[in-house]
Tab-separated table of C-alpha atoms in Angstrom:
chain	number	residue	atom	x	y	z
A	11	MET	CA	9.071	-2.152	-6.509
A	12	ARG	CA	6.846	0.145	-8.624
A	13	ARG	CA	2.922	-0.844	-9.052
A	14	ASP	CA	2.871	0.351	-12.447
A	15	SER	CA	4.734	-0.135	-15.124
A	16	THR	CA	2.991	3.641	-16.767
A	17	PRO	CA	5.866	6.547	-16.801
A	18	ASP	CA	3.221	9.010	-15.852
A	19	PHE	CA	2.724	7.042	-12.523
A	20	ILE	CA	4.475	8.540	-9.458
A	21	GLU	CA	5.391	5.856	-7.034
A	22	ALA	CA	6.372	8.512	-4.215
A	23	LEU	CA	3.279	9.698	-3.898
A	24	ALA	CA	1.808	6.449	-3.629
A	25	ARG	CA	3.754	5.256	-0.706
A	26	GLY	CA	2.877	8.750	0.770
A	27	LEU	CA	-0.908	7.554	0.152
A	28	ASP	CA	-0.241	4.496	1.354
A	29	VAL	CA	1.310	5.986	4.343
A	30	LEU	CA	-1.857	7.947	5.398
A	31	ARG	CA	-3.932	4.960	4.783
A	32	CYS	CA	-2.069	2.672	7.491
A	33	PHE	CA	-3.410	4.619	10.277
A	34	GLY	CA	-6.982	4.006	10.801
A	35	PRO	CA	-8.977	1.982	13.349
A	36	GLY	CA	-6.953	0.263	16.455
A	37	ARG	CA	-3.952	2.590	14.626
A	38	PRO	CA	-4.576	5.668	16.265
A	39	SER	CA	-0.621	6.132	16.692
A	40	MET	CA	2.150	4.736	15.022
A	41	THR	CA	6.245	4.271	15.476
A	42	LEU	CA	8.350	4.584	12.372
A	43	ALA	CA	8.940	1.239	12.633
A	44	GLU	CA	5.108	0.223	12.649
A	45	VAL	CA	4.563	2.447	9.974
A	46	ALA	CA	7.053	0.104	7.638
A	47	ALA	CA	5.448	-2.567	8.591
A	48	ALA	CA	2.040	-2.349	8.219
A	49	THR	CA	3.003	-0.591	4.687
A	50	GLY	CA	5.680	-2.798	3.582
A	51	LEU	CA	7.762	0.011	3.009
A	52	ALA	CA	11.698	0.650	3.928
A	53	ARG	CA	12.420	2.545	6.915
A	54	PRO	CA	14.216	5.117	5.786
A	55	THR	CA	11.637	5.608	2.909
A	56	VAL	CA	8.616	6.044	5.697
A	57	ARG	CA	10.887	8.746	7.865
A	58	ARG	CA	11.195	11.215	4.532
A	59	ILE	CA	7.843	10.773	3.861
A	60	LEU	CA	6.498	11.144	7.770
A	61	ILE	CA	9.207	14.352	8.236
A	62	THR	CA	7.040	15.478	5.029
A	63	LEU	CA	3.648	14.972	6.106
A	64	GLU	CA	4.231	16.553	9.759
A	65	GLN	CA	6.208	19.986	7.667
A	66	LEU	CA	2.895	20.014	5.924
A	67	GLY	CA	0.450	19.149	8.941
A	68	TYR	CA	-1.087	15.998	8.412
A	69	VAL	CA	0.998	14.356	10.918
A	70	ARG	CA	1.607	15.085	14.421
A	71	SER	CA	4.869	13.002	16.391
A	72	ASP	CA	4.971	12.511	19.790
A	73	ASP	CA	8.167	11.091	21.895
A	74	GLY	CA	8.592	8.540	18.851
A	75	ALA	CA	5.303	7.698	17.589
A	76	PHE	CA	3.522	9.551	14.623
A	77	ALA	CA	-0.499	10.323	14.227
A	78	LEU	CA	-2.880	11.639	11.820
A	79	THR	CA	-3.639	15.450	12.410
A	80	PRO	CA	-7.729	16.738	11.791
A	81	ARG	CA	-5.723	18.438	8.495
A	82	VAL	CA	-6.425	14.856	7.251
A	83	LEU	CA	-10.122	15.818	7.073
A	84	GLU	CA	-9.841	18.303	4.120
A	85	LEU	CA	-8.626	15.328	1.742
A	86	GLY	CA	-12.183	14.196	2.358
A	87	THR	CA	-13.901	17.578	2.595
A	88	ALA	CA	-12.362	18.141	-0.975
A	89	TYR	CA	-14.486	15.269	-2.597
A	90	ILE	CA	-17.659	15.977	-0.656
A	91	GLY	CA	-17.377	19.701	-1.483
A	92	SER	CA	-16.209	19.351	-5.008
A	93	GLN	CA	-19.233	16.045	-5.681
A	94	ASN	CA	-21.860	18.563	-3.670
A	95	LEU	CA	-23.640	15.421	-3.398
A	96	GLY	CA	-23.748	15.508	0.814
A	97	ASP	CA	-25.109	19.536	0.654
A	98	LEU	CA	-27.937	18.140	-1.737
A	99	ALA	CA	-29.065	15.494	0.257
A	100	LEU	CA	-28.922	16.817	3.795
A	101	PRO	CA	-32.206	18.693	3.479
A	102	HIS	CA	-33.938	15.154	1.908
A	103	LEU	CA	-32.362	13.278	4.617
A	104	ARG	CA	-33.896	15.788	7.778
A	105	ALA	CA	-37.617	15.493	5.974
A	106	LEU	CA	-36.867	11.329	5.896
A	107	VAL	CA	-35.466	11.146	9.458
A	108	ARG	CA	-38.923	13.271	10.704
A	109	ARG	CA	-41.045	11.063	9.011
A	110	THR	CA	-39.079	7.791	10.292
A	111	GLY	CA	-38.105	8.792	13.607
A	112	GLU	CA	-35.024	6.799	12.317
A	113	SER	CA	-31.313	7.861	11.294
A	114	CYS	CA	-30.720	8.244	7.787
A	115	SER	CA	-27.355	8.298	5.600
A	116	ILE	CA	-25.671	8.633	1.884
A	117	ALA	CA	-22.969	6.809	1.239
A	118	GLN	CA	-20.813	6.287	-2.268
A	119	LEU	CA	-18.413	3.175	-2.996
A	120	ASP	CA	-14.775	3.270	-2.650
A	121	GLY	CA	-13.372	-0.350	-3.470
A	122	SER	CA	-15.070	-3.110	-1.348
A	123	ASP	CA	-16.270	-0.173	1.239
A	124	ILE	CA	-18.842	2.302	1.480
A	125	VAL	CA	-17.950	5.644	2.748
A	126	TYR	CA	-20.344	8.031	4.173
A	127	VAL	CA	-20.871	11.479	2.629
A	128	ALA	CA	-24.091	12.620	4.504
A	129	ARG	CA	-26.178	11.536	7.424
A	130	VAL	CA	-28.820	12.743	9.861
A	131	ALA	CA	-28.640	10.915	13.527
A	132	VAL	CA	-31.074	10.464	15.701
A	133	PRO	CA	-30.534	9.063	19.310
A	134	LYS	CA	-30.823	5.353	19.411
A	135	LEU	CA	-29.234	2.605	21.227
A	136	VAL	CA	-26.020	2.014	18.654
A	137	THR	CA	-23.648	-0.590	17.894
A	138	LEU	CA	-21.257	1.035	16.023
A	139	ALA	CA	-20.608	5.123	15.661
A	140	VAL	CA	-21.508	6.085	12.252
A	141	THR	CA	-20.206	9.804	11.284
A	142	VAL	CA	-19.134	11.402	7.539
A	143	GLY	CA	-16.158	9.334	6.012
A	144	THR	CA	-17.075	6.148	8.018
A	145	ARG	CA	-16.101	3.080	6.481
A	146	PHE	CA	-17.679	-0.563	6.218
A	147	PRO	CA	-17.700	-3.179	3.959
A	148	ALA	CA	-20.093	-2.946	1.154
A	149	ALA	CA	-21.118	-6.380	0.901
A	150	ALA	CA	-22.542	-6.042	4.378
A	151	THR	CA	-24.725	-3.010	4.413
A	152	SER	CA	-27.882	-2.191	2.739
A	153	LEU	CA	-26.143	0.870	1.252
A	154	GLY	CA	-23.789	-1.216	-0.250
A	155	LYS	CA	-25.792	-3.857	-1.484
A	156	VAL	CA	-27.641	-1.157	-3.650
A	157	LEU	CA	-23.735	-0.003	-5.254
A	158	LEU	CA	-22.654	-3.222	-5.817
A	159	ALA	CA	-25.743	-4.453	-7.740
A	160	ASP	CA	-25.390	-1.847	-10.258
A	161	LEU	CA	-21.905	-2.782	-11.614
A	162	PRO	CA	-21.039	-5.214	-14.234
A	163	PRO	CA	-19.773	-8.497	-13.763
A	164	ARG	CA	-16.145	-7.843	-14.186
A	165	GLU	CA	-16.152	-4.359	-12.547
A	166	LEU	CA	-17.823	-6.034	-9.394
A	167	ASP	CA	-15.696	-9.410	-9.564
A	168	ARG	CA	-12.415	-6.719	-9.162
A	169	VAL	CA	-14.118	-4.984	-6.296
A	170	LEU	CA	-15.036	-7.435	-4.244
A	171	ALA	CA	-11.503	-8.913	-4.671
A	172	GLU	CA	-10.194	-5.501	-3.231
A	173	PRO	CA	-9.727	-5.792	0.826
A	174	SER	CA	-11.578	-3.719	3.226
A	175	ARG	CA	-10.012	-0.832	4.425
A	176	ALA	CA	-12.560	-0.700	7.010
A	177	GLY	CA	-11.344	-2.165	9.964
A	178	VAL	CA	-14.416	-3.204	10.629
A	179	ARG	CA	-15.483	-7.237	10.132
A	180	ALA	CA	-19.083	-8.280	9.385
A	181	HIS	CA	-21.186	-9.893	12.185
A	182	ARG	CA	-22.067	-12.209	9.502
A	183	PRO	CA	-20.384	-12.306	5.912
A	184	LEU	CA	-21.942	-13.812	2.899
A	185	GLU	CA	-19.947	-16.169	0.988
A	186	ARG	CA	-20.158	-15.262	-2.589
A	187	GLU	CA	-22.860	-17.537	-3.678
A	188	GLU	CA	-24.998	-16.295	-1.204
A	189	LEU	CA	-24.108	-12.425	-2.004
A	190	ASP	CA	-24.793	-12.922	-5.904
A	191	ALA	CA	-27.937	-14.138	-4.824
A	192	VAL	CA	-28.885	-11.027	-3.048
A	193	LEU	CA	-27.978	-8.645	-5.730
A	194	ARG	CA	-29.807	-10.458	-8.009
A	195	GLU	CA	-32.885	-9.729	-5.980
A	196	VAL	CA	-31.493	-6.079	-5.424
A	197	ARG	CA	-31.477	-5.506	-8.724
A	198	ALA	CA	-35.014	-6.711	-9.458
A	199	ARG	CA	-36.559	-5.089	-6.659
A	200	GLY	CA	-34.509	-2.096	-6.565
A	201	TRP	CA	-33.598	-1.551	-3.438
A	202	ALA	CA	-31.620	-3.895	-0.475
A	203	LEU	CA	-32.787	-4.552	3.063
A	204	THR	CA	-29.843	-6.095	5.232
A	205	ASP	CA	-30.578	-7.451	8.889
A	206	GLU	CA	-28.196	-7.632	11.611
A	207	GLU	CA	-25.281	-8.478	8.917
A	208	LEU	CA	-23.301	-5.734	9.576
A	209	ALA	CA	-23.360	-5.858	13.627
A	210	PRO	CA	-25.538	-7.280	16.015
A	211	GLY	CA	-29.091	-5.017	16.237
A	212	ILE	CA	-28.326	-2.874	13.168
A	213	ARG	CA	-30.950	-3.194	10.291
A	214	SER	CA	-31.508	-1.278	7.389
A	215	VAL	CA	-32.900	-0.810	3.686
A	216	ALA	CA	-31.465	1.237	1.196
A	217	ALA	CA	-32.084	2.482	-2.223
A	218	PRO	CA	-30.242	3.902	-5.124
A	219	VAL	CA	-29.468	7.585	-5.987
A	220	ARG	CA	-29.236	7.679	-9.705
A	221	ASP	CA	-27.750	10.391	-12.129
A	222	GLY	CA	-29.545	11.311	-15.768
A	223	SER	CA	-28.377	8.166	-17.245
A	224	GLY	CA	-29.624	6.173	-14.852
A	225	ARG	CA	-26.752	4.439	-13.215
A	226	VAL	CA	-26.517	4.565	-9.596
A	227	THR	CA	-23.737	6.957	-7.905
A	228	ALA	CA	-24.813	6.513	-4.112
A	229	ALA	CA	-27.264	4.868	-1.688
A	230	VAL	CA	-29.789	6.454	0.484
A	231	ASN	CA	-30.879	4.270	3.632
A	232	VAL	CA	-32.842	4.418	6.822
A	233	ASN	CA	-30.805	2.390	9.629
A	234	ALA	CA	-32.721	1.088	12.716
A	235	HIS	CA	-32.237	-1.268	16.020
A	236	ALA	CA	-33.535	-4.669	15.782
A	237	ALA	CA	-34.849	-4.200	19.141
A	238	GLU	CA	-37.120	-1.360	18.303
A	239	THR	CA	-38.217	-1.397	14.511
A	240	PRO	CA	-38.749	-4.650	12.785
A	241	VAL	CA	-38.214	-5.242	9.356
A	242	ASP	CA	-42.099	-5.119	8.483
A	243	THR	CA	-42.090	-1.427	9.731
A	244	LEU	CA	-38.756	-0.973	7.431
A	245	VAL	CA	-40.264	-2.518	4.579
A	246	GLU	CA	-43.921	-1.492	4.860
A	247	GLY	CA	-43.526	1.924	6.731
A	248	HIS	CA	-40.398	3.267	5.611
A	249	LEU	CA	-39.168	2.035	2.503
A	250	PRO	CA	-42.123	3.995	0.569
A	251	LEU	CA	-40.456	7.227	2.056
A	252	LEU	CA	-37.155	6.257	1.337
A	253	LEU	CA	-37.796	5.051	-1.966
A	254	ALA	CA	-39.822	8.652	-2.522
A	255	ALA	CA	-36.296	10.258	-0.953
A	256	ALA	CA	-33.634	8.859	-2.810
A	257	GLY	CA	-35.704	10.058	-5.921
A	258	GLU	CA	-35.563	13.480	-5.140
A	259	VAL	CA	-32.049	13.388	-3.717
A	260	SER	CA	-31.381	11.657	-7.836
A	261	ALA	CA	-33.193	14.550	-9.393
A	262	ASP	CA	-31.734	17.243	-7.464
A	263	TRP	CA	-27.896	15.382	-8.230
A	264	GLU	CA	-29.228	15.609	-11.948
A	265	ALA	CA	-30.114	18.735	-12.381
A	266	TRP	CA	-26.764	20.339	-9.992
A	267	ARG	CA	-24.975	18.583	-12.412
A	268	ALA	CA	-26.476	19.761	-15.330
A	269	ARG	CA	-26.288	22.787	-14.441
A	270	PRO	CA	-24.422	25.757	-16.575
A	271	LEU	CA	-21.001	26.426	-15.568
A	272	GLU	CA	-19.898	29.831	-14.716
A	273	VAL	CA	-17.390	30.954	-17.437
A	274	VAL	CA	-15.142	33.555	-16.002
A	275	SER	CA	-13.968	36.032	-18.486
A	276	THR	CA	-10.648	36.705	-19.453
A	277	ASP	CA	-11.070	39.617	-20.939
A	278	ARG	CA	-9.252	42.959	-19.629
A	279	GLY	CA	-10.562	45.513	-22.042
């Protein structure tokens, strides 16, 4: 059944992306039947898609099971490279790590999840592994709260209605009424704090990265372990440094976006 009635919608492409997305935490390798069950697609359709993806190098097969290949990373890194946000943020993240002694990251919103686009980590006791491309439910993170707080009401409803694709369940999920109250507070003060909502022992503070119009396009955070860093240290010590770093990333991001685009001449004379 088609998901879109417009003539320009390519159902075959959508199904191919469904197959790629069904692999994830806890499901690194699946049989054809398992992929069909996970996507709701017919087995013959799944078979053709998997064969196509295998020939393109995005999937490999072994003894009747299929798994993604590292080539899939090209799809995500193409986005990061085209946006340039990760590269712009890294020097500021490294400086922030030196000043705070904590891991720092920058993320953007994708549906109801955040996706990390840059991170500088320090060797500390952590309960969740985070790398570029990692997804977490936005509502359970300081980064996500900053991003959600900037959305218009209808857009916020639409985003929160989307199921998370992170494969991670929040340790202490918030009810919608509680989340709305938290987001109002984030809008008022301009930053967000989470304390062991995503996972035990993890607390963080985040600030927005804005474009030239003031719209929040990303968020940057300082992440700490609850056993090592009290909330007071995060808010009183690290937050001022974080806000300054977020402002610097915002300025660099807008300057990069406003740069004159190179014009390639076609004049051969």
